[in-house]
Short mmCIF file of C-alpha atoms and ligand atoms in Angstrom, two decimals:
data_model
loop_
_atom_site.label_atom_id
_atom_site.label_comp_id
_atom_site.label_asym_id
_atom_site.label_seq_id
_atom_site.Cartn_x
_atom_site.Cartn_y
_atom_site.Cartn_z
CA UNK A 18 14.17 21.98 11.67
CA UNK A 19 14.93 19.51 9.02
CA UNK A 20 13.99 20.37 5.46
CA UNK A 21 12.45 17.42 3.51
CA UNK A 22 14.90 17.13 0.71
CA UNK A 23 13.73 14.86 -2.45
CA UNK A 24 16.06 12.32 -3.85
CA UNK A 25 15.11 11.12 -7.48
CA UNK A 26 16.19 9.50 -10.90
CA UNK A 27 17.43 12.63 -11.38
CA UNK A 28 20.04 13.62 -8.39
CA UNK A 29 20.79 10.42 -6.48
CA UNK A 30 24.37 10.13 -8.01
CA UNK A 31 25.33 13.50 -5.73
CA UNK A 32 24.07 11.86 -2.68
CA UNK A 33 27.07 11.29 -0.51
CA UNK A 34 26.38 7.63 0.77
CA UNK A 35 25.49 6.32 -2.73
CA UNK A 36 29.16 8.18 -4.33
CA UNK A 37 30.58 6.53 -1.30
CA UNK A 38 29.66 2.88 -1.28
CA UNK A 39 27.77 1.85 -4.71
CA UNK A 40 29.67 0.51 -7.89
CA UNK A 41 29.31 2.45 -11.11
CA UNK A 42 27.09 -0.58 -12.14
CA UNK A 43 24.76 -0.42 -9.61
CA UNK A 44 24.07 3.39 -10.52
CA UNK A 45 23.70 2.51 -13.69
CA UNK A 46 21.20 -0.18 -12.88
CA UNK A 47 19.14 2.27 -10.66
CA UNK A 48 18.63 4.45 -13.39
CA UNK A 49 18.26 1.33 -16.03
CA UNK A 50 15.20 0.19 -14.01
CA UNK A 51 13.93 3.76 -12.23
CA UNK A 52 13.43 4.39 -16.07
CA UNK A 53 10.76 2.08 -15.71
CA UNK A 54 9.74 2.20 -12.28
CA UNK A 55 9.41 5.31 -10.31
CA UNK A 56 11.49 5.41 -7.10
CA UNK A 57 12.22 8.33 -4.82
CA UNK A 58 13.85 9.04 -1.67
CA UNK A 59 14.55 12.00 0.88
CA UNK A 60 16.65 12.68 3.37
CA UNK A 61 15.44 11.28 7.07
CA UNK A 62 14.87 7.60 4.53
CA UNK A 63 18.97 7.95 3.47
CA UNK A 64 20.44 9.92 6.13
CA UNK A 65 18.49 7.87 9.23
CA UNK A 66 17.31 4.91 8.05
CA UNK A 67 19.06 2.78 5.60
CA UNK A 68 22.14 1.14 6.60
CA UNK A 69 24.95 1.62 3.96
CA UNK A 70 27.79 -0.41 5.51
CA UNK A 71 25.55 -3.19 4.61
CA UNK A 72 23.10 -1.77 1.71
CA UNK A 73 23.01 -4.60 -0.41
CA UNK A 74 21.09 -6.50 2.23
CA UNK A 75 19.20 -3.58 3.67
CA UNK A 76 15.36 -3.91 3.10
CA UNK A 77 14.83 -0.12 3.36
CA UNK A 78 17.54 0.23 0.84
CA UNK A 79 15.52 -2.18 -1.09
CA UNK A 80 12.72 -0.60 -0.51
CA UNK A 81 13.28 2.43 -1.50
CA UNK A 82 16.20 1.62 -4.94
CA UNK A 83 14.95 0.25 -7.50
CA UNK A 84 16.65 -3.01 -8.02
CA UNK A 85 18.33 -4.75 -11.22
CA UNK A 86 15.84 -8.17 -10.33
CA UNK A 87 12.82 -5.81 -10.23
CA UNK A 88 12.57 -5.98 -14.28
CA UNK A 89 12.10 -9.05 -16.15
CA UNK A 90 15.78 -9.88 -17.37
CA UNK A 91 14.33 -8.95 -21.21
CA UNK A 92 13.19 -5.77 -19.93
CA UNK A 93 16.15 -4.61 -18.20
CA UNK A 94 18.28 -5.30 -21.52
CA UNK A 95 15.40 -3.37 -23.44
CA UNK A 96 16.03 -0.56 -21.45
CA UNK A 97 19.95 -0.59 -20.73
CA UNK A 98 20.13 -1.32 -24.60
CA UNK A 99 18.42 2.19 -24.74
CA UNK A 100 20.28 3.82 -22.36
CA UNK A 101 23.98 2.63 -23.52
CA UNK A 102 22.95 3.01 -26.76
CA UNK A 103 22.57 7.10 -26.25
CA UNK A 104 18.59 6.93 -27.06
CA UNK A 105 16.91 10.54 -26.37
CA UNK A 106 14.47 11.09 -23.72
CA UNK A 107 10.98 10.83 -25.52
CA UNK A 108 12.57 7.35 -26.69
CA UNK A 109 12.88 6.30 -23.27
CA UNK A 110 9.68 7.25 -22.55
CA UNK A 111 8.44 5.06 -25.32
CA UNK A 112 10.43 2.19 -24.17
CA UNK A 113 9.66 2.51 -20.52
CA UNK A 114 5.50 2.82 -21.24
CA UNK A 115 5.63 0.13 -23.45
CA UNK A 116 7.53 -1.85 -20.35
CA UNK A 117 4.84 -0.65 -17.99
CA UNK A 118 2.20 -1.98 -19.82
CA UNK A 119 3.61 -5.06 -19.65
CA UNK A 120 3.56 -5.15 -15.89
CA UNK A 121 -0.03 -4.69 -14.93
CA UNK A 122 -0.35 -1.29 -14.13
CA UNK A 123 -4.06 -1.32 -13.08
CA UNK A 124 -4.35 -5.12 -11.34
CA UNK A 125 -7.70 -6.15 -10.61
CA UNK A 126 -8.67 -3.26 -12.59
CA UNK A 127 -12.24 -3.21 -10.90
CA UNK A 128 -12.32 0.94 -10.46
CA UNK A 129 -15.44 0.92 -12.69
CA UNK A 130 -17.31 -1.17 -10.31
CA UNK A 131 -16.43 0.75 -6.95
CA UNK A 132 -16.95 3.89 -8.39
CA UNK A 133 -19.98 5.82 -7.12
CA UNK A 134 -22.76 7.57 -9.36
CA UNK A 135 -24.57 9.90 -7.99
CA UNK A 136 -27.46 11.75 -9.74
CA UNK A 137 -25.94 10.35 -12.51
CA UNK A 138 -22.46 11.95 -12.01
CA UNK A 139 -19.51 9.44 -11.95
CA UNK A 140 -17.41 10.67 -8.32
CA UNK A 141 -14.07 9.63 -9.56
CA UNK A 142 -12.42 10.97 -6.36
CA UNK A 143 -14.38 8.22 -4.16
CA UNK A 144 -14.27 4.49 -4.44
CA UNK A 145 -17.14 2.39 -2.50
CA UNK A 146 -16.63 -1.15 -2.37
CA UNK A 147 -17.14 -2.00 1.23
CA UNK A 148 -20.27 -1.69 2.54
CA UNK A 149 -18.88 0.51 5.59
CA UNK A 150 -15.96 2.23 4.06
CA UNK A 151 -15.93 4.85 1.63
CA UNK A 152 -12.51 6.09 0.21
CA UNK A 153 -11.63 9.68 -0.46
CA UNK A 154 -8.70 10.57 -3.09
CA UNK A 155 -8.16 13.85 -2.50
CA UNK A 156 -6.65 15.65 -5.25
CA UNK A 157 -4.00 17.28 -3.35
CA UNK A 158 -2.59 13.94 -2.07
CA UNK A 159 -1.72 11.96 -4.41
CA UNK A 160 1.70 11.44 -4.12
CA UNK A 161 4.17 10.09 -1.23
CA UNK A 162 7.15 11.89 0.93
CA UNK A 163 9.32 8.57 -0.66
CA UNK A 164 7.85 5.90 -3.28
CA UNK A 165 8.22 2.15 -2.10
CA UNK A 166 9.73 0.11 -4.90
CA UNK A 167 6.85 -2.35 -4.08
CA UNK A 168 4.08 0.14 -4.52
CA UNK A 169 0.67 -0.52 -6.83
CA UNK A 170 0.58 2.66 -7.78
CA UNK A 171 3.58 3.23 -9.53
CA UNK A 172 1.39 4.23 -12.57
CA UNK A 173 0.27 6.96 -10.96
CA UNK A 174 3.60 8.15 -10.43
CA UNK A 175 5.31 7.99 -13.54
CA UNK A 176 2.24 9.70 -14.80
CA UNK A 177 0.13 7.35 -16.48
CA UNK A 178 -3.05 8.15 -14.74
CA UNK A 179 -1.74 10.96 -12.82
CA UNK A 180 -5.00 12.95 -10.63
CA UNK A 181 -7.85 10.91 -13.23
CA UNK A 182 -9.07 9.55 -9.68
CA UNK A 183 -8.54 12.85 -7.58
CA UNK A 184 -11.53 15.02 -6.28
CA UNK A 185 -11.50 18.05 -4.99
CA UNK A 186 -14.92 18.58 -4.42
CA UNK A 187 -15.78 18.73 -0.70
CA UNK A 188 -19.69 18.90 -1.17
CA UNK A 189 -20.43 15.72 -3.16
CA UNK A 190 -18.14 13.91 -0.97
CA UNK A 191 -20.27 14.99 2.29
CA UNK A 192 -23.51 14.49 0.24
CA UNK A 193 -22.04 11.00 -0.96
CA UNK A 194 -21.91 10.41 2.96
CA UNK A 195 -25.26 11.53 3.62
CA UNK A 196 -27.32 9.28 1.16
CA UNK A 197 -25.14 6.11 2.31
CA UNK A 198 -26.01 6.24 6.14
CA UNK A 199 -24.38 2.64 6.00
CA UNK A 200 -21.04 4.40 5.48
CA UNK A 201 -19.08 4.87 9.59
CA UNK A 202 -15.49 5.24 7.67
CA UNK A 203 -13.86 7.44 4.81
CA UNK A 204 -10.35 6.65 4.55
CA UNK A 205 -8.70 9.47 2.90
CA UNK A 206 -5.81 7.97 0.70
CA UNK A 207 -3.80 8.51 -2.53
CA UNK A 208 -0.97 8.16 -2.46
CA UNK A 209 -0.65 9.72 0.76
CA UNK A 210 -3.02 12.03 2.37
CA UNK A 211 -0.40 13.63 4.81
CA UNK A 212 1.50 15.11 1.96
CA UNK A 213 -1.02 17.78 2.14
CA UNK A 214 -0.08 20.38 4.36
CA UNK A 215 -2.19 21.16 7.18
CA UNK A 216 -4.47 23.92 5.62
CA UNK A 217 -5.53 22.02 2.82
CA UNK A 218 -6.43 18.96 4.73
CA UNK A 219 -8.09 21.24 7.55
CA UNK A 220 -10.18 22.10 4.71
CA UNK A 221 -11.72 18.27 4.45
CA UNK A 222 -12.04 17.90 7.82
CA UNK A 223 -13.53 21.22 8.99
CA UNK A 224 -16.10 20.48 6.46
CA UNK A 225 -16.45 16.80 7.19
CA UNK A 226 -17.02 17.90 11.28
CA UNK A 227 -19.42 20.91 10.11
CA UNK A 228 -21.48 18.51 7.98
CA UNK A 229 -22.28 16.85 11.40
CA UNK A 230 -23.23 13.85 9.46
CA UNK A 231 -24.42 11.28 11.85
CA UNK A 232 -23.38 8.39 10.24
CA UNK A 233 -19.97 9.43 10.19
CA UNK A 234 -17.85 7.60 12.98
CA UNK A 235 -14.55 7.61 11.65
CA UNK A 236 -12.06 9.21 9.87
CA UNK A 237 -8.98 7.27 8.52
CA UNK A 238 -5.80 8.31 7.16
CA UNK A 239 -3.83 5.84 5.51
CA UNK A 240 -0.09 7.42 5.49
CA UNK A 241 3.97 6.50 5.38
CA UNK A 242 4.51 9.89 6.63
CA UNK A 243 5.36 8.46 10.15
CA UNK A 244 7.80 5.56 8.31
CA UNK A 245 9.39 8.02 6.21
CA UNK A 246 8.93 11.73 7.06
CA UNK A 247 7.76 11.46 10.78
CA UNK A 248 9.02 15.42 10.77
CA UNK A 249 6.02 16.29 9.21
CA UNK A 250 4.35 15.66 13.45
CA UNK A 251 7.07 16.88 14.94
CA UNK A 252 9.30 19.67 13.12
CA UNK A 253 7.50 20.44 10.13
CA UNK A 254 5.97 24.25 10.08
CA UNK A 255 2.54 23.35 10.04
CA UNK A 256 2.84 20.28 12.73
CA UNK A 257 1.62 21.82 15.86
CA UNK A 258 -1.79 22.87 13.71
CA UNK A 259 -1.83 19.12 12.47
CA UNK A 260 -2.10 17.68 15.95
CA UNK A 261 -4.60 20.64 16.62
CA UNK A 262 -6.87 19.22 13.58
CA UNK A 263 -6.99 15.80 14.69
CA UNK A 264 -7.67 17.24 18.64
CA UNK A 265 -10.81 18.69 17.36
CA UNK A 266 -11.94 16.05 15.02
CA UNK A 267 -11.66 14.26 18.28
CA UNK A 268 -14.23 16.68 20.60
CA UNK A 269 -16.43 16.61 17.48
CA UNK A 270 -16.79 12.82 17.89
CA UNK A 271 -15.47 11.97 15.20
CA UNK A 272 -12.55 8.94 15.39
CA UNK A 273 -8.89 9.57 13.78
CA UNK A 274 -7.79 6.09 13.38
CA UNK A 275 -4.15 6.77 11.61
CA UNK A 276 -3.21 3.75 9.02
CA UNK A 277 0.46 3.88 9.40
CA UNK A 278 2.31 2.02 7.07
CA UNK A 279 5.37 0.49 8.57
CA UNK A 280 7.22 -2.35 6.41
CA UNK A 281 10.06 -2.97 8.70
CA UNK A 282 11.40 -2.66 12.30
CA UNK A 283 14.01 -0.35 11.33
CA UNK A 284 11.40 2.60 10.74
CA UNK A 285 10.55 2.31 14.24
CA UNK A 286 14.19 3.08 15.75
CA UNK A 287 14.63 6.29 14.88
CA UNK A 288 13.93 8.99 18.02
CA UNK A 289 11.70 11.30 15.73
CA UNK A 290 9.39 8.34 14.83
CA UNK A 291 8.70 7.85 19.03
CA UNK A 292 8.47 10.99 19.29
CA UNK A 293 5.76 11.39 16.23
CA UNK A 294 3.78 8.58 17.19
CA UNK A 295 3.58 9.76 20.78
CA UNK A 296 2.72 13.04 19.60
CA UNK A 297 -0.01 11.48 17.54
CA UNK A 298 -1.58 9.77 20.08
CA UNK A 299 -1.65 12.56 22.51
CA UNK A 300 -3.82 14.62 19.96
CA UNK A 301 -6.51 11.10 20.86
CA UNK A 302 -5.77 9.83 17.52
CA UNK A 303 -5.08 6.06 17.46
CA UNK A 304 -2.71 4.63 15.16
CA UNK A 305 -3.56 0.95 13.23
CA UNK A 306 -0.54 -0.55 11.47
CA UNK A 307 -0.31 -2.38 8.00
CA UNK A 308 2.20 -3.75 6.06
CA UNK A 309 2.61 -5.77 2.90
CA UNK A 310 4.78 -8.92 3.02
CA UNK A 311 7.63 -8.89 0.85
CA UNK A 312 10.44 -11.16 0.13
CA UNK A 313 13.69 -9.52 -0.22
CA UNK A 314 12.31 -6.91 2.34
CA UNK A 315 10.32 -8.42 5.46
CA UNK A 316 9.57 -12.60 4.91
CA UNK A 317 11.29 -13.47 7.88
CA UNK A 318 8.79 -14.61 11.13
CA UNK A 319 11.06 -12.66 13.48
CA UNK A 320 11.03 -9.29 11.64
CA UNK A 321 7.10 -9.69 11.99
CA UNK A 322 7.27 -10.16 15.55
CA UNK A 323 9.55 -7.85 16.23
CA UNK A 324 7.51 -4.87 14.77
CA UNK A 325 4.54 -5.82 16.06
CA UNK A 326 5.60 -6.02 19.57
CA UNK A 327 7.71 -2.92 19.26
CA UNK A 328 4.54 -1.02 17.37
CA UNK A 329 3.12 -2.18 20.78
CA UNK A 330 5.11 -1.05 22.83
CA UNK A 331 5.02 2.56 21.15
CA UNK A 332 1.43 2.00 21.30
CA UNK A 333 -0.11 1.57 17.82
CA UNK A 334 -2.34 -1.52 16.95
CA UNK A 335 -0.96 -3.72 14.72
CA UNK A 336 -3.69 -4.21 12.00
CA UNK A 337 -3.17 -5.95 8.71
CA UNK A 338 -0.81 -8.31 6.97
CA UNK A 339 -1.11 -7.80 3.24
CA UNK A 340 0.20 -9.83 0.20
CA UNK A 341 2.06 -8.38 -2.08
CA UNK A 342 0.07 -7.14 -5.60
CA UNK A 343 0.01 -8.57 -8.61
CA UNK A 344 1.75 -5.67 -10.48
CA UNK A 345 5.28 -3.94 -11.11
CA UNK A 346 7.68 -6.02 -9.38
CA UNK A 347 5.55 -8.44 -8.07
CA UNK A 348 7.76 -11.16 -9.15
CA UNK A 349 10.49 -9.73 -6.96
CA UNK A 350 8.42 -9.44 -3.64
CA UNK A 351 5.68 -11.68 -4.08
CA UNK A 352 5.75 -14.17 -1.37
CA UNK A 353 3.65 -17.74 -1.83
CA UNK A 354 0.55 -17.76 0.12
CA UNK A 355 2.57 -21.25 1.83
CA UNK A 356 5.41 -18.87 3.08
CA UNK A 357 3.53 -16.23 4.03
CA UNK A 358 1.23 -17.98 5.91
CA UNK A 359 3.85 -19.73 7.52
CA UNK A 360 5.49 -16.18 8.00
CA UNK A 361 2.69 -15.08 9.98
CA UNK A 362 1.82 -17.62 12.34
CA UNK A 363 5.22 -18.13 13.03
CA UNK A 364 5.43 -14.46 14.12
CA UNK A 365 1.45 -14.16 15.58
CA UNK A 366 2.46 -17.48 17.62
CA UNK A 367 5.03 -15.71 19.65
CA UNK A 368 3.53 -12.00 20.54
CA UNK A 369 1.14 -11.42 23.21
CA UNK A 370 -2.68 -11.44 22.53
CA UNK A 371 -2.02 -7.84 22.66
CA UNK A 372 -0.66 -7.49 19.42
CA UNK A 373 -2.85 -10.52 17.86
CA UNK A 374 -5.00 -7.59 16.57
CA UNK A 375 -3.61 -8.03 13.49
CA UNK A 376 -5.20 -9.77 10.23
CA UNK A 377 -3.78 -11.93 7.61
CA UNK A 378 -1.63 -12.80 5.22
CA UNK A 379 -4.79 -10.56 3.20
CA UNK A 380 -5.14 -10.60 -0.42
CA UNK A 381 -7.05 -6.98 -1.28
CA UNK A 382 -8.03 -8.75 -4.72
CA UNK A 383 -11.45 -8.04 -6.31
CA UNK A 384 -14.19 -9.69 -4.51
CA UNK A 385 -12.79 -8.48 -1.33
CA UNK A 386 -9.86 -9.10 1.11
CA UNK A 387 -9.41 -12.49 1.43
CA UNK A 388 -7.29 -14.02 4.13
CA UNK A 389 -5.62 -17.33 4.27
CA UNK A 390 -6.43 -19.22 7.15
CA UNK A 391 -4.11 -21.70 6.36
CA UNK A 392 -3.04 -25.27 5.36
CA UNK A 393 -5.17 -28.32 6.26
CA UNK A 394 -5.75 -31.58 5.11
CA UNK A 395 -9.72 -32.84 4.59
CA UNK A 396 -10.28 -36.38 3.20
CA UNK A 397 -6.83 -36.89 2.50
CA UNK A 398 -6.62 -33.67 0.49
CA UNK A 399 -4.68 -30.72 1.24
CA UNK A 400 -6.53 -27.60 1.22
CA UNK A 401 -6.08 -23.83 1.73
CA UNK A 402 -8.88 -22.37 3.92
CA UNK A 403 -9.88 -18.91 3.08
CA UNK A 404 -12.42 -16.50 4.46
CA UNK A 405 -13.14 -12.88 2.78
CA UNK A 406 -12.14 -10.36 6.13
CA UNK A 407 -13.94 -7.96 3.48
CA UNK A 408 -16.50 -8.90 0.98
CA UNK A 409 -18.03 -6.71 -1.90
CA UNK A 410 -20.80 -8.79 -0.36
CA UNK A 411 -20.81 -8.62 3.31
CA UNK A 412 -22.74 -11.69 3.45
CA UNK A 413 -19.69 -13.21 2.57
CA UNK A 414 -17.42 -12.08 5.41
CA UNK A 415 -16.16 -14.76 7.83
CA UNK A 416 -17.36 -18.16 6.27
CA UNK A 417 -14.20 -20.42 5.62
CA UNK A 418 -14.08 -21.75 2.41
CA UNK A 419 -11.33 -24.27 0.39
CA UNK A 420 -9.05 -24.17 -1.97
CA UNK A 421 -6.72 -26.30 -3.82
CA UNK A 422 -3.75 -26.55 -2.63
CA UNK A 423 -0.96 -25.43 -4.42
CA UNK A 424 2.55 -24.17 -3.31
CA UNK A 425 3.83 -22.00 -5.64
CA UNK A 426 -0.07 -19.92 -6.27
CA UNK A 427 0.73 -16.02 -4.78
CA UNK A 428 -2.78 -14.73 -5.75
CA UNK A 429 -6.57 -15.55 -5.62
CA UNK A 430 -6.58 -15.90 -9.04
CA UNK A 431 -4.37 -18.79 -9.20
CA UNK A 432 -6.30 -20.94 -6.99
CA UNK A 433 -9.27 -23.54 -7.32
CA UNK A 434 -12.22 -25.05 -5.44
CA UNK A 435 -11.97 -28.62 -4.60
CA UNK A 436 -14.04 -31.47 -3.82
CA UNK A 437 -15.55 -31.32 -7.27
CA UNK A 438 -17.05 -27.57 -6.88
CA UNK A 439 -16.14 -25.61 -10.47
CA UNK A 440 -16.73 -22.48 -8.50
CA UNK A 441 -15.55 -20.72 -5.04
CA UNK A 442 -18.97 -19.83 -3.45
CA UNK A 443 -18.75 -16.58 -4.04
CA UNK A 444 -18.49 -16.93 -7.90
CA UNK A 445 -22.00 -16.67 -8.79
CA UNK A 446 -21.85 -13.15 -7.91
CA UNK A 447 -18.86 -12.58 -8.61
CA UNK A 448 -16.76 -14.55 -10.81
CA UNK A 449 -12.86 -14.47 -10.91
CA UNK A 450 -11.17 -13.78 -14.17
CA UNK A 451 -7.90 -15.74 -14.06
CA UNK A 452 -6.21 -12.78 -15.27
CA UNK A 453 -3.18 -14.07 -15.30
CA UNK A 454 -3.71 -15.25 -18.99
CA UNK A 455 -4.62 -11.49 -20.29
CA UNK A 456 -2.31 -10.08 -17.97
CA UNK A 457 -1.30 -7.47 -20.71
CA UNK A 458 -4.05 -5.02 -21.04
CA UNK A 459 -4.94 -2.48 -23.93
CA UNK A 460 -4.31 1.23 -23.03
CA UNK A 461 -6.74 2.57 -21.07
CA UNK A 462 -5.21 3.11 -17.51
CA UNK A 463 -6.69 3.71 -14.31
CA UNK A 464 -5.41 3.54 -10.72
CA UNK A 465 -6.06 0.10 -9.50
CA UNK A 466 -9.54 -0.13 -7.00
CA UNK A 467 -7.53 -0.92 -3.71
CA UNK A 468 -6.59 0.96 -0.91
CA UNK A 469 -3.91 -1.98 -0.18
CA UNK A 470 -1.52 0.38 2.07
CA UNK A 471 -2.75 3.36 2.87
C1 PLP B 12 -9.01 -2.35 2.77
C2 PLP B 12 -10.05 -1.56 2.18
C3 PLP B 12 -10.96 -0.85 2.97
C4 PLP B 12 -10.91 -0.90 4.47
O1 PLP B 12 -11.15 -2.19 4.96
P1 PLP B 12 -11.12 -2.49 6.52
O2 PLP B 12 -11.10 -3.96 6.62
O3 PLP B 12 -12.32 -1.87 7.09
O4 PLP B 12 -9.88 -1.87 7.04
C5 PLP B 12 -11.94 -0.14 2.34
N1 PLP B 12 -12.05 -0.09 1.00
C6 PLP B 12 -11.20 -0.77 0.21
C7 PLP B 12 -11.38 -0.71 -1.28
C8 PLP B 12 -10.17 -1.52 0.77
O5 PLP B 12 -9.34 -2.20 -0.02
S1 SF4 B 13 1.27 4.84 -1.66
FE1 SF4 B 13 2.24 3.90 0.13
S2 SF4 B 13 3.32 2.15 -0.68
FE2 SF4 B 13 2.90 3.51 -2.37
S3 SF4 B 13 4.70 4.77 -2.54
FE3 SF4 B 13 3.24 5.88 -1.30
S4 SF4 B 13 3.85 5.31 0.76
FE4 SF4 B 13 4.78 3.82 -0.57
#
């Protein structure tokens, strides 16, 4: 049995591959910027799936090291500045929050308005935003077997709002469920549910399948486990019991779908990972796939096409195409809506109807996911057409509506109506805050509203 083995900020210079192949420059600027952003790695992620003969061009070595491009140019010197310089460690902490608050560490910022009240108590563990779909933070889960260098909730991680949206209480959750008979789904998510070990997620579900709550359809876990610990179905002490959990979830009628976040072909090579997913499915789970889309990581039409058909053939659904967020590094992954449109058809165009199942390119911004249906020209203007795949309205699902076009926007907030309209129809409820003027915010941090990825 493999043992899951943590690489951080704080060991990665005894790991064999990095002594063997990286400059003393580029382990200096891991640890310049993984001051600032959190980053972590394990074993199976550096032993199986990053290629080191070619690292600098790897995307799961880029998705897992911090890179020198992922800070601003001004804050990297800030911070190497600190770090040459000899500066202690509570004066790198200083440094490196007042960095983070430069980066958007709660984007769309929204929690307030998906969080629940019931009887007058705020349930910070649960967000609601979708009529359908409630989400479940459970305290125990929120952090990941690796961090992606991409991820939204790096705040979280380096401790800036570390558990302030956990819950551990079992009983409002179920009685949340029972006085919202519109809500099928709970997606448990956190970071990452699966970190839990088996008894303490048993715990949810036994009580979730004793409630017998009729409404209840669905369970969801949104996980990386399978991209970067897929040990914990197969080899991991308490595996066997997992599979058992989701069997009987299963007989009780309730629905595992499994969110598996794959970013990249490569996760899907690996023998473990067929043998997890198959595992997975045997226990009558069914496994949905998502994925951001990144440059410098996966904004290439054939890398989408080849993990969807291979997710296929493994037999998972592929699910959603996101964009990337607007925090951290976004500047370093963000992809235009143009490419990534582009990106997508160009990979959707060549699968099988099979794996057209999946969505996108989505923006999970606040009014609701938005996708872009693309480019078109009406009266001699060129337009992006949009339609919400999710709307804090559902009324607003699935009508196609225009926007400016404009090649270099990356975010709903950067685009306008056309034809004369000052608003998008939506607007009236709920109007957008072009945040990208008070992109700094003042202090109080909270984990941003979406469950983008898991
Ligand atoms: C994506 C998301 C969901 C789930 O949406 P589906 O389209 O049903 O997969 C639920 N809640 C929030 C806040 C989300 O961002
Ligand atoms: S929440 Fe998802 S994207 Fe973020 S670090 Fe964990 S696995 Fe990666």
């Amino acid at each position: 049995m493999e043992k899951y083995k943590a690489v951080t900020l704080r060991n990665f210079r005894e790991i064999p591959q990095i002594e063997a192949h990286l400059s003393e420059e580029e382990k200096r600027n891991i640890e310049i910027v993984g001051n600032v952003l959190p980053f972590k790695a394990n074993n199976y992620v550096i032993n199986e799936l990053i290629d080191w003969e070619n690292y600098q061009n790897d995307p799961l070595y880029i998705l897992t090291f911090p890179q020198k491009d992922m800070l601003e140019p001004i804050h990297f010197h800030e911070m190497a500045d600190a770090i040459l310089g000899g500066a202690k460690k509570a004066e790198l902490k200083l440094i490196a929050n007042k960095i983070r608050l430069e980066l958007n560490p709660h984007p769309a910022g929204q929690m307030e308005q998906n969080l629940p009240i019931m009887e007058e108590v705020k349930l910070t563990g649960i967000q609601h935003k979708y009529r359908e779909t409630m989400l479940f933070f459970p305290s125990q889960g929120q952090t990941c077997h690796a961090y992606c260098t991409f991820c939204f909730r790096w705040p979280q991680f380096v401790g800036m709002n570390e558990l302030k949206f956990a819950m551990r209480d079992i009983d409002l959750m179920i009685k949340y469920l029972r006085t919202n008979p519109a809500i099928t789904d709970i997606l448990f998510t956190g970071g990452d549910p699966l970190i839990m070990r088996t008894k303490v997620l048993s715990n949810y579900l036994e009580a979730l399948i004793d409630a017998k709550i009729p409404n209840l359809r669905t369970v969801r876990l949104g996980s990386k486990a399978l991209a970067y610990w897929p040990q914990r179905f197969v080899t991991d002490a308490d595996a066997d019991e997992l599979l058992k959990l989701f069997e009987k979830a299963k007989r009780a009628g309730i629905h595992i779908a499994f969110m598996a976040h794959f970013n990249h072909p490569n996760e899907l090579k690996t023998e473990i990972v067929e043998k997890a997913i198959d595992r997975i499915l045997n226990s009558g789970a069914v496994i949905r796939t998502q994925s951001p889309i990144m440059r410098n990581i996966n904004d290439d039409a054939e890398v989408w096409a080849h993990m969807w058909r291979r997710q296929v053939e493994l037999g998972c659904i592929p699910y959603y195409m996101f964009l990337a967020r607007d925090t951290g590094a976004q500047h370093y992954f963000a992809c235009s809506l143009e490419n990534a449109w582009h990106i997508f058809r160009d990979a959707y165009r060549q699968v099988s109807g099979i794996a057209r199942t999946v969505r996108g390119p989505s923006m999970s911004a606040g009014p609701g996911k938005v996708q872009v249906l693309g480019i078109s020209e009406v009266m001699g203007e060129q337009v992006y057409v949009l339609q919400f795949i999710q709307g804090r309205n559902p009324d607003w699902v699935a009508r196609p509506f225009f926007a400016k076009y404009d090649p270099k926007a990356i975010w709903l907030d950067d685009l306008f109506p056309v034809f004369g309209q000052e608003k998008f129809f939506f607007e009236q409820e709920y109007p957008l805050t072009r945040k990208k003027a008070q992109a700094v915010h003042n202090g109080h941090h909270q984990l941003s509203d979406e469950s983008l990825l898991l």
